[in-house]
Tab-separated table of C-alpha atoms and ligand atoms in Angstrom:
chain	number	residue	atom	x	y	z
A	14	UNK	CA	72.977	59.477	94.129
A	15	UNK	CA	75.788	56.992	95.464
A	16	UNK	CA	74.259	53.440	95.111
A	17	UNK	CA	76.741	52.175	97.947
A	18	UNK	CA	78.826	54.019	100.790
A	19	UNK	CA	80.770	52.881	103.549
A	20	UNK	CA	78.973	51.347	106.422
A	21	UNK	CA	77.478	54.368	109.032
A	22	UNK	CA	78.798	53.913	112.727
A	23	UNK	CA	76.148	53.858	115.608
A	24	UNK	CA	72.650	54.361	113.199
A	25	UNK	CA	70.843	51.410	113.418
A	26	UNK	CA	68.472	53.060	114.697
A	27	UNK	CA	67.955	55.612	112.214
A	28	UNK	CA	68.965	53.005	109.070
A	29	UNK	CA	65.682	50.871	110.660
A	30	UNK	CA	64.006	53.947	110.800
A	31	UNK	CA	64.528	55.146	106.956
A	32	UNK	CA	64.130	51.615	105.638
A	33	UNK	CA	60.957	51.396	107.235
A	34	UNK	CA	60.199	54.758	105.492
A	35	UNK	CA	60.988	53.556	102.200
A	36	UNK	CA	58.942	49.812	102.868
A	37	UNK	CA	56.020	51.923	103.706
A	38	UNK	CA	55.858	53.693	100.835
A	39	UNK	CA	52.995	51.741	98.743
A	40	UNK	CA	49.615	52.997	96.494
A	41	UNK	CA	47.602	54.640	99.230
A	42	UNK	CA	50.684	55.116	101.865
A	43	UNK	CA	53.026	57.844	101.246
A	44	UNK	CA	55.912	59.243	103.648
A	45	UNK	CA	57.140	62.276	105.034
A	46	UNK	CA	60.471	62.959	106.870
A	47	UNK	CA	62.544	65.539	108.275
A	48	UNK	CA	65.981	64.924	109.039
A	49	UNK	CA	67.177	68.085	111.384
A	50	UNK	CA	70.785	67.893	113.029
A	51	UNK	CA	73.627	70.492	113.410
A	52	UNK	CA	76.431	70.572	110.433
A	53	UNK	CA	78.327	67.425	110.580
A	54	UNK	CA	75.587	65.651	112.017
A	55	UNK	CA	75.564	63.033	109.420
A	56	UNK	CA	72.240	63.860	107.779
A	57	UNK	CA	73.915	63.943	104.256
A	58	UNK	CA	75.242	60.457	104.946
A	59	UNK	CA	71.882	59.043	106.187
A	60	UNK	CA	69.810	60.539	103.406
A	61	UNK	CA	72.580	58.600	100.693
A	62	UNK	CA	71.767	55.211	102.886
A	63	UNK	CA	67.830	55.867	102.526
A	64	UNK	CA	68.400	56.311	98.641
A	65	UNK	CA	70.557	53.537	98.444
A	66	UNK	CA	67.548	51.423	99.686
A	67	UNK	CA	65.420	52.971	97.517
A	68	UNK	CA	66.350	50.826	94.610
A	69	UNK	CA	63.326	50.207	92.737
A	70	UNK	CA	61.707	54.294	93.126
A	71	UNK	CA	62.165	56.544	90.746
A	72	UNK	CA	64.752	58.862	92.774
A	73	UNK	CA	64.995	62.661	92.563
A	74	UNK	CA	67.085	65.187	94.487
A	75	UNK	CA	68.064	68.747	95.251
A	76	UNK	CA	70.247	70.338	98.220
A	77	UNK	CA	70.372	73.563	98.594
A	78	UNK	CA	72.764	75.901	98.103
A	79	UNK	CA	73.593	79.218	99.889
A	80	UNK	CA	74.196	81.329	97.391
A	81	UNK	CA	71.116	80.779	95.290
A	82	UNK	CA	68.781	81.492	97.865
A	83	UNK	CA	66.505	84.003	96.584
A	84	UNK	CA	66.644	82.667	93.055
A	85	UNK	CA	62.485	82.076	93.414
A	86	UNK	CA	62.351	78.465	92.715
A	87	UNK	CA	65.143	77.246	91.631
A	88	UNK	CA	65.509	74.513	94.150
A	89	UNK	CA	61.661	73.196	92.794
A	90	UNK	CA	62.707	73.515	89.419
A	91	UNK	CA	66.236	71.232	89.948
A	92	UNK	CA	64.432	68.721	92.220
A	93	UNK	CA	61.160	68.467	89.302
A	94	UNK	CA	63.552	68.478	86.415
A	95	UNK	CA	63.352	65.317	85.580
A	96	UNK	CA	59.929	64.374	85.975
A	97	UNK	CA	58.642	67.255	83.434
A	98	UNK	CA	57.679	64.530	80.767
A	99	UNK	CA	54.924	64.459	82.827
A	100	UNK	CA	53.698	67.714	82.834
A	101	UNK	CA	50.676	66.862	80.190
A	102	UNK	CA	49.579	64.512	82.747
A	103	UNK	CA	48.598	68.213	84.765
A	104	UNK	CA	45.102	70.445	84.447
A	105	UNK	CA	45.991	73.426	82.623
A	106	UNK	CA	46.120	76.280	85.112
A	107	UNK	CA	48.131	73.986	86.978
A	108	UNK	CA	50.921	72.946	84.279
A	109	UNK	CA	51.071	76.826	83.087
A	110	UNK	CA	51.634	77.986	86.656
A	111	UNK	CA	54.791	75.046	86.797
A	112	UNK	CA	56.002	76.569	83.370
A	113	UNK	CA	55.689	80.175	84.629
A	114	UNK	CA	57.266	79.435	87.482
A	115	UNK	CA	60.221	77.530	85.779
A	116	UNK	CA	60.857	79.654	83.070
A	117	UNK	CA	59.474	77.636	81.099
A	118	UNK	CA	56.594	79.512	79.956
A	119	UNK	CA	55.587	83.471	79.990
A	120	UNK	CA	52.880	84.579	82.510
A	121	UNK	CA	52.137	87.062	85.496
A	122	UNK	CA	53.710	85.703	88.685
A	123	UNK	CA	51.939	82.409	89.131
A	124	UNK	CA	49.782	81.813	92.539
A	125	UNK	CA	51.971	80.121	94.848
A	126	UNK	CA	49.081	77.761	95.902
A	127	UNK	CA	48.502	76.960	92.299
A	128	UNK	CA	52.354	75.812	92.029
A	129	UNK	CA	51.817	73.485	95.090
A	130	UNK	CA	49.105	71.925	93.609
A	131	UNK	CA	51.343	71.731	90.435
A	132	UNK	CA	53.706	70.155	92.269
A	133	UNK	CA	51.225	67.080	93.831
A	134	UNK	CA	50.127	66.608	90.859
A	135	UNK	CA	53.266	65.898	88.897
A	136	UNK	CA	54.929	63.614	92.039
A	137	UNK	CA	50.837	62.053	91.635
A	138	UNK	CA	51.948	61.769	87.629
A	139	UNK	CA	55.167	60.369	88.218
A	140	UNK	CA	54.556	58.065	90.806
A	141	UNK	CA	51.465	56.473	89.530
A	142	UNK	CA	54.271	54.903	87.079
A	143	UNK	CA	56.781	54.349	89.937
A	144	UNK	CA	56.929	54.762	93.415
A	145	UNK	CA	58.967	58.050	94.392
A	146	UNK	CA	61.560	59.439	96.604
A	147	UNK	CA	62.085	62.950	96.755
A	148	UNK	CA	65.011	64.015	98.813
A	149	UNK	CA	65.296	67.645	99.575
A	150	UNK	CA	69.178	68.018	101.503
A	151	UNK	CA	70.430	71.306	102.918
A	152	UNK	CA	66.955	72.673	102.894
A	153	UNK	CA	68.144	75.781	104.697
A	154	UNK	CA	69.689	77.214	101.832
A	155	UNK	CA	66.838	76.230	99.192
A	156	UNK	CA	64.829	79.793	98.101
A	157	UNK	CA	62.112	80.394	100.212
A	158	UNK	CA	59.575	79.870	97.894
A	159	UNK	CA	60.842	76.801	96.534
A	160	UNK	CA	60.801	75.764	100.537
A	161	UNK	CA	57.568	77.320	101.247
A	162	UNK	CA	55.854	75.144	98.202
A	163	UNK	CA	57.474	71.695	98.910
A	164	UNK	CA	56.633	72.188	103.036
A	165	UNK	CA	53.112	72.727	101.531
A	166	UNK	CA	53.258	69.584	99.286
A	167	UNK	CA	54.292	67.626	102.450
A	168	UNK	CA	51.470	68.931	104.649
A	169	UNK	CA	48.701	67.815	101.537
A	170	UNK	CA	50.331	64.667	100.171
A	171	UNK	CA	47.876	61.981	100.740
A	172	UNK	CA	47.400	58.354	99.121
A	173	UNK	CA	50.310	58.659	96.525
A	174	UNK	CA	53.726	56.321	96.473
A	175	UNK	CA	55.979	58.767	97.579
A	176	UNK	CA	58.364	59.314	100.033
A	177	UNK	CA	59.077	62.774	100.628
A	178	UNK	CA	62.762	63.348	103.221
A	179	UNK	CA	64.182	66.434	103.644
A	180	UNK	CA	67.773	67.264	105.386
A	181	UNK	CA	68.115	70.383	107.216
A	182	UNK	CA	70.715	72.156	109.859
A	183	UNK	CA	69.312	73.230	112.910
A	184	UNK	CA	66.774	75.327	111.799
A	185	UNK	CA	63.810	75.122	114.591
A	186	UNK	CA	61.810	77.585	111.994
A	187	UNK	CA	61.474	75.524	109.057
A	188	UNK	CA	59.260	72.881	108.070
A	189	UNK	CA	57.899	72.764	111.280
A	190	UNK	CA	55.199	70.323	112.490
A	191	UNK	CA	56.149	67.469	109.748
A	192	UNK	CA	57.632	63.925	110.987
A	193	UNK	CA	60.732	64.433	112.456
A	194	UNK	CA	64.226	62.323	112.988
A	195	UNK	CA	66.722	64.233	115.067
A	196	UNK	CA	70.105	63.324	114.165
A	197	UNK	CA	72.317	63.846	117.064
A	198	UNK	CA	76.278	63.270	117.832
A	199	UNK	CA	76.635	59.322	118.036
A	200	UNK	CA	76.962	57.587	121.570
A	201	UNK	CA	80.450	57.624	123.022
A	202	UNK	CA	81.004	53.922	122.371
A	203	UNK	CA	79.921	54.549	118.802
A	204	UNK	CA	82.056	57.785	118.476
A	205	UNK	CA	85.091	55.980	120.045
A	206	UNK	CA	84.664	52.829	117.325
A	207	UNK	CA	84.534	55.636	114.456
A	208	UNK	CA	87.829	57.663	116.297
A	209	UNK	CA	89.262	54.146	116.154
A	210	UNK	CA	88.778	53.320	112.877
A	211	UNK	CA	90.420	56.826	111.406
A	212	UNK	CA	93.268	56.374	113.437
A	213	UNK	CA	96.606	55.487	112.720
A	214	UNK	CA	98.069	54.585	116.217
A	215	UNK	CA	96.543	53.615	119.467
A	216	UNK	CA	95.420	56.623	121.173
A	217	UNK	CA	96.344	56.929	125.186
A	218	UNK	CA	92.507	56.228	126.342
A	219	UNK	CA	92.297	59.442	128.592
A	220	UNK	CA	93.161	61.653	125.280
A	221	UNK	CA	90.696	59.657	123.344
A	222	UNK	CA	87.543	60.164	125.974
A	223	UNK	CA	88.537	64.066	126.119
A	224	UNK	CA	88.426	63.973	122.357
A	225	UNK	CA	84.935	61.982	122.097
A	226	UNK	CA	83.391	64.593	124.987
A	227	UNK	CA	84.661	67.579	123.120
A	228	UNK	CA	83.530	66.451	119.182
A	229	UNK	CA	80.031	65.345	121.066
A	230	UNK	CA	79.644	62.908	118.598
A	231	UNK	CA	79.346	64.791	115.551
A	232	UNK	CA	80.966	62.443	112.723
A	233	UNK	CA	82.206	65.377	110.998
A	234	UNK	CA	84.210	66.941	113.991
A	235	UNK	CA	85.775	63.204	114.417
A	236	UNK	CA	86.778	62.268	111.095
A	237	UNK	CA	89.073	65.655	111.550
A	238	UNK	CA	90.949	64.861	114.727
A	239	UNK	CA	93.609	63.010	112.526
A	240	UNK	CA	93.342	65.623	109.624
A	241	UNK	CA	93.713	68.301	111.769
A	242	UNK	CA	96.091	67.056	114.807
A	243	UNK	CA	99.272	65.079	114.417
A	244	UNK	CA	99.334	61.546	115.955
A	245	UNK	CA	102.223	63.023	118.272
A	246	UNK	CA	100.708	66.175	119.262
A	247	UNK	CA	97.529	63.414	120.083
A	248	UNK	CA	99.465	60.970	122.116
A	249	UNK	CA	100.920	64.206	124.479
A	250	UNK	CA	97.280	65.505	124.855
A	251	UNK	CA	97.195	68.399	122.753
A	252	UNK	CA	94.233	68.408	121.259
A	253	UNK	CA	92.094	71.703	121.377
A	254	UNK	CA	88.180	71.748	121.444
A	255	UNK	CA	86.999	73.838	118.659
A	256	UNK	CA	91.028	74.382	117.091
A	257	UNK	CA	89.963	72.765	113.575
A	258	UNK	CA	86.358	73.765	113.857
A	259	UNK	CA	84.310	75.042	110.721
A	260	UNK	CA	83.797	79.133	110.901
A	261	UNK	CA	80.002	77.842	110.373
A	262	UNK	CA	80.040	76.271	113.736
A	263	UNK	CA	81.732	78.819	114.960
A	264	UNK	CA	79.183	81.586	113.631
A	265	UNK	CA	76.319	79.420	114.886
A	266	UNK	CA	77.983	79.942	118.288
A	267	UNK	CA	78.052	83.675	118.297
A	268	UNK	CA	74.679	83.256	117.124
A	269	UNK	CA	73.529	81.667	120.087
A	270	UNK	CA	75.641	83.846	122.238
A	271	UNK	CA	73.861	87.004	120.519
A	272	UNK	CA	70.583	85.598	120.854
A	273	UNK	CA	70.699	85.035	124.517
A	274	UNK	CA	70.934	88.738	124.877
A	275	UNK	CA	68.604	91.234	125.442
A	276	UNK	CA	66.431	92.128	122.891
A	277	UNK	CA	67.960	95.731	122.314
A	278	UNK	CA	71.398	94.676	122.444
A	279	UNK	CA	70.513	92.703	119.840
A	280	UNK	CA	68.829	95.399	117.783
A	281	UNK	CA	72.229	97.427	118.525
A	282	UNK	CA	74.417	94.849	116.734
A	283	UNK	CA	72.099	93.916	113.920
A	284	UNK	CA	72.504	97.521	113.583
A	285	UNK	CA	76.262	97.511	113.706
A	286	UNK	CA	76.490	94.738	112.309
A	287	UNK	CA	74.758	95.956	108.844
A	288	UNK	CA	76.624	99.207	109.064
A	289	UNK	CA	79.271	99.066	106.551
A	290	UNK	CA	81.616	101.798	107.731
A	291	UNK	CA	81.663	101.098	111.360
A	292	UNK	CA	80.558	105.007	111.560
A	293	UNK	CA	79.674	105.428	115.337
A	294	UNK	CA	78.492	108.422	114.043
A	295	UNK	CA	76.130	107.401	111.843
A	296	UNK	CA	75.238	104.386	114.279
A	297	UNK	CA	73.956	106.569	117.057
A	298	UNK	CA	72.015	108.371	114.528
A	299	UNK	CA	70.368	104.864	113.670
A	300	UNK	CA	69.914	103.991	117.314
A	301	UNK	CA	68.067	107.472	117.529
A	302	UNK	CA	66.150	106.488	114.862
A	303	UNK	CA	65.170	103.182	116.359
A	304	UNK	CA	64.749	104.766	119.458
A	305	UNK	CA	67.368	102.170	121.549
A	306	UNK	CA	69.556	103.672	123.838
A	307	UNK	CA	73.414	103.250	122.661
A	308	UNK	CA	73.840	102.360	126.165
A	309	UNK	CA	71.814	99.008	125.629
A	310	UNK	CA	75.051	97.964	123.844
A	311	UNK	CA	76.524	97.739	126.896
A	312	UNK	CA	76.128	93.703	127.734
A	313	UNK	CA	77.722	92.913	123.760
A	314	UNK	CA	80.673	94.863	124.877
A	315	UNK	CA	80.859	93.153	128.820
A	316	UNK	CA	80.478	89.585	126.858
A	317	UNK	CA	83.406	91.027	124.408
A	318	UNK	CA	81.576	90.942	121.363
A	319	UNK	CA	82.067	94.272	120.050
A	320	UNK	CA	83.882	97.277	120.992
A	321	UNK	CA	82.218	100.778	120.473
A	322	UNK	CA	84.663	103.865	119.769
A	323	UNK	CA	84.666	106.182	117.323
A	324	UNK	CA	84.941	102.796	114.918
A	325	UNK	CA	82.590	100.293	116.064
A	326	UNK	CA	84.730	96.808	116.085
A	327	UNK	CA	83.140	93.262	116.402
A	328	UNK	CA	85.739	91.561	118.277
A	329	UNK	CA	85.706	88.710	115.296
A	330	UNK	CA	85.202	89.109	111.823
A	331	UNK	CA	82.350	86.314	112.170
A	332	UNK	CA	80.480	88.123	114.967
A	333	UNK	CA	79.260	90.545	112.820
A	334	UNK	CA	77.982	87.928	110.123
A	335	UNK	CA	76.366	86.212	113.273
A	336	UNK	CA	74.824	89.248	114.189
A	337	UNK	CA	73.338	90.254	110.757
A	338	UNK	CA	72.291	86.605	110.987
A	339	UNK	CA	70.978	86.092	114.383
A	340	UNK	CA	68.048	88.892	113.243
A	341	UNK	CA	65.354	88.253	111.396
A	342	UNK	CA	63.835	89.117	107.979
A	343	UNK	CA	61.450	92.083	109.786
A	344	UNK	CA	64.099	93.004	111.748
A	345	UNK	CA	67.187	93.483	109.127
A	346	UNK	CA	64.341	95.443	107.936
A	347	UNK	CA	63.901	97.887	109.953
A	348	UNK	CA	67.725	98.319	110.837
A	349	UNK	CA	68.091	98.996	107.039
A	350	UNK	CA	65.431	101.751	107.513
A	351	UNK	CA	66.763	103.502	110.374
A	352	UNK	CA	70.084	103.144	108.496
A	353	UNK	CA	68.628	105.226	105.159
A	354	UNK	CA	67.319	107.294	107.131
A	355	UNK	CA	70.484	108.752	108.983
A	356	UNK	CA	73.170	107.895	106.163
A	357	UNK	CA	73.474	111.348	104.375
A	358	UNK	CA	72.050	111.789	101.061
A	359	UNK	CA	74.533	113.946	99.676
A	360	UNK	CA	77.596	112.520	100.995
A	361	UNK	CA	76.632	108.914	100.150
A	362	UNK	CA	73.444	108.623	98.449
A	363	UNK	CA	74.525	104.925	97.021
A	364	UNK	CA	74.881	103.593	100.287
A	365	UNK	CA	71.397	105.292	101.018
A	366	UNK	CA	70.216	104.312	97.813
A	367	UNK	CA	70.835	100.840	99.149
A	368	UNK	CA	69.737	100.645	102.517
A	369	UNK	CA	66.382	101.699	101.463
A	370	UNK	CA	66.183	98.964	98.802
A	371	UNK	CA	66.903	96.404	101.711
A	372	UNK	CA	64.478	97.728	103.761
A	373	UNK	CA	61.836	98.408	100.884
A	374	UNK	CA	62.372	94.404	99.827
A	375	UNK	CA	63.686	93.013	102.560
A	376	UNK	CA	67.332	92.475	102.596
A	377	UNK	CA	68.141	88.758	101.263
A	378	UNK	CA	70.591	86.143	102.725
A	379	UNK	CA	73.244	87.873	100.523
A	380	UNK	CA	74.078	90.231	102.544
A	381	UNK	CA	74.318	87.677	105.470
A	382	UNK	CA	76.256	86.003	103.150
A	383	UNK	CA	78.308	88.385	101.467
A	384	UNK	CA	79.342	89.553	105.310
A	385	UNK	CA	80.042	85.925	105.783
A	386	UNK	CA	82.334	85.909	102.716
A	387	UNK	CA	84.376	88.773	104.109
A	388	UNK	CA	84.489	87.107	107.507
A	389	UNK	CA	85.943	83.906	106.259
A	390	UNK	CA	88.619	86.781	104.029
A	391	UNK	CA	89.786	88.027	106.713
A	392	UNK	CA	90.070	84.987	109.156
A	393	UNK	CA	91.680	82.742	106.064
A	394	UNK	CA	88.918	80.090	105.775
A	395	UNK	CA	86.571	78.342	104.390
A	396	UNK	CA	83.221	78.611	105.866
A	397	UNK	CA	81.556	75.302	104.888
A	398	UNK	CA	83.577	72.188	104.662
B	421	ATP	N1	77.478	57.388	111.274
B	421	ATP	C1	78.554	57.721	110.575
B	421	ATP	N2	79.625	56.898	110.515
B	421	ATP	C2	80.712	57.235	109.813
B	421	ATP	N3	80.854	58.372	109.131
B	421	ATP	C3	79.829	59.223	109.141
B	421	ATP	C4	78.627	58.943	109.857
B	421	ATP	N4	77.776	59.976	109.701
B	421	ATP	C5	78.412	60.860	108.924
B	421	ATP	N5	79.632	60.415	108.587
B	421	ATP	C6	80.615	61.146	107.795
B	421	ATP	O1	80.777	62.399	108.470
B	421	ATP	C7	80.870	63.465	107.556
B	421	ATP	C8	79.762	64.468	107.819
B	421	ATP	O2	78.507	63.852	107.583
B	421	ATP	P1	77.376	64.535	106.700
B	421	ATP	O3	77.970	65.231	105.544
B	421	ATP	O4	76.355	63.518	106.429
B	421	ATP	O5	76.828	65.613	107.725
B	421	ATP	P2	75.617	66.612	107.547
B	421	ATP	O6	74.773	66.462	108.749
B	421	ATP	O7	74.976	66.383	106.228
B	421	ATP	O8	76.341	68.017	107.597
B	421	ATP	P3	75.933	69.393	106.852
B	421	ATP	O9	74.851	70.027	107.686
B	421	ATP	O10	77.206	70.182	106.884
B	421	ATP	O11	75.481	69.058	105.468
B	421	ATP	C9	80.811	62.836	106.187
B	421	ATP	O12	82.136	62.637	105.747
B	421	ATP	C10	80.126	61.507	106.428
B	421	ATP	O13	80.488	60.544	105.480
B	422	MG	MG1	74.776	67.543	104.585
């Protein structure tokens, strides 16, 4: 973790706010925190200042990462790694549940409660030596489970020294109910001081509010107006909202967009969306199946999302990973069913094959992902900074 970085712009607020978590933090007084704020927020960046401060804890740290996400506990086993010398310190069922888990031992699948415990006990272990900080970033792409057991180990940690902070993208889902900081765009003064101090020339002051209104605030989406615009293209205006801005943020928009439609247009493009072929064929068959009306389309292709013909077309390569995305787990689900059941078995029995094992085990962010991968192909991107 970096010991010093350069000085944040407009977070007093939240600096006081995460030094005060880390002063807290004594025998008998442990912390939790929950840092939640779109991409670009500056979550990252505050999480490096609270470890920075953090000097004299024994510091440990994972961030997720979207392609391992249903590698079971992975994202436990990275962040625990180095306090493992303290696994003796653990009852018995406890440690061989934490080896099981990590690979590090053979066993049936260990209880998941069993593993929390694991886990309170070894932070207990390890910071009855030294007070500890735990800091779980981009906790939307950990594995589930490894999620699911550290939201538990924040719910039950009690008298121990340790702070436990995690940073996650606007997710209202996860780790609900624990202390909260929302990290928001910075205030226009604030946002104007950072413009100003990535710019090379003045910037006419008109250009430079429009610019502050349309990055909200976001640090991210202001440190790119001179990486992404030309100081002369600036100075005459010509700065576009949204021209430079990450496909993530742009699929989070569709997402949003999707979501705010009914709930069987939705079902319609999850269903198109996890269609490989673009078969309309096939996709009314599904519909059937799912007994929606193909009609119920109809408001996805008034808002321009999708065209239906004898190809179904998203209207952007991203709307369709938004749409895969914007359902969830139960629903991809059932679209996957409805989709084995009305793909033909002789014709394509792999693509059967497959559907049914998504909808027998529940189709993972892969496919989101993978979907997202071909989206960013054929737009010329990168998805994520
Ligand atoms: N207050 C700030 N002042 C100056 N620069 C900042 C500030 N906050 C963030 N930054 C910079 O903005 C960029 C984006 O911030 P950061 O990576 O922390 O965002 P994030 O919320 O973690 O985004 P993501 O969800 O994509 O991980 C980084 O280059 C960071 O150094
Ligand atoms: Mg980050």
């Amino acid at each position: 973790m970096p010991i010093s970085q350069p000085p944040l712009h407009g977070r007093a607020a939240e600096c006081a706010l995460l030094d005060e978590t880390i002063a807290a933090v004594a025998p008998g007084s442990c912390r939790v925190l929950v840092l939640r704020g779109e991409a670009g927020a500056g979550k990252t960046a505050l999480l490096d200042h609270l470890a920075a401060r953090a000097e004299k804890f024994c510091r440990i740290g994972v961030s997720g990462v979207e392609s391992d996400m249903e590698l079971a506990y992975a994202g436990l086993q990275q962040l625990c790694a180095p306090l493992l010398g303290h696994l003796d310190a653990l009852p018995a069922p406890q440690r061989e549940a934490l080896e099981v888990a990590f690979g590090l031992g053979s066993g049936d699948t260990p209880d998941r409660f069993l593993v929390g415990l694991a886990v309170l006990s070894l932070f207990a272990a390890a910071a009855a030596e030294q007070p500890l900080l735990a800091v779980v970033d981009d906790a939307q792409w950990l594995d589930q489970v490894s999620l699911q057991t550290l939201s538990f180990v924040a719910r039950r940690l009690l008298a121990e020294p340790v702070a436990l902070v995690f940073g996650v993208r606007d997710h209202p889902e996860l780790l609900v109910g624990l202390p909260e900081l929302a990290v928001r765009g910075l205030s226009d003064a604030d946002a104007r001081e950072l413009l100003d101090s990535v710019m090379f020339a003045g910037l006419d002051p008109r250009v430079r509010d429009r610019v502050i209104a349309e990055t909200r605030g976001l640090p991210l989406a202001i440190l790119e107006v001179p990486r992404s615009v030309s100081a002369a293209e600036l100075s005459a205006g010509f700065w576009i909202a949204g021209k430079r801005s990450s496909p993530a943020a742009v699929e989070q928009t569709y997402v949003r967009r999707i979501r705010s439609l009914p709930a069987d247009t939705q079902r319609l493009l999850l269903l198109a969306a996890a269609e490989p072929l673009g078969d309309a064929g096939l996709f009314v068959r599904a519909a059937e199946q799912l007994d929606v009306p193909v009609s119920a389309l109809a408001p996805a292709e008034a808002d321009g999302l999708i065209e239906f013909g004898s190809r179904m077309r998203f209207s952007h390569p991203l709307i369709r990973s938004a749409a895969y995305r914007a359902g969830d787990l139960l629903d991809r689900r059932e679209i996957h069913r409805a989709l084995a059941g009305a793909t033909d078995a002789q014709l394509d029995p792999d693509r059967k094959a497959w559907h049914a094992a998504q909808a027998a085990d529940g189709p993972d962010d892969d496919v989101a992902a993978e979907l997202e991968r071909c989206a960013v192909r054929a737009t010329g991107a990168d998805t994520h900074r």
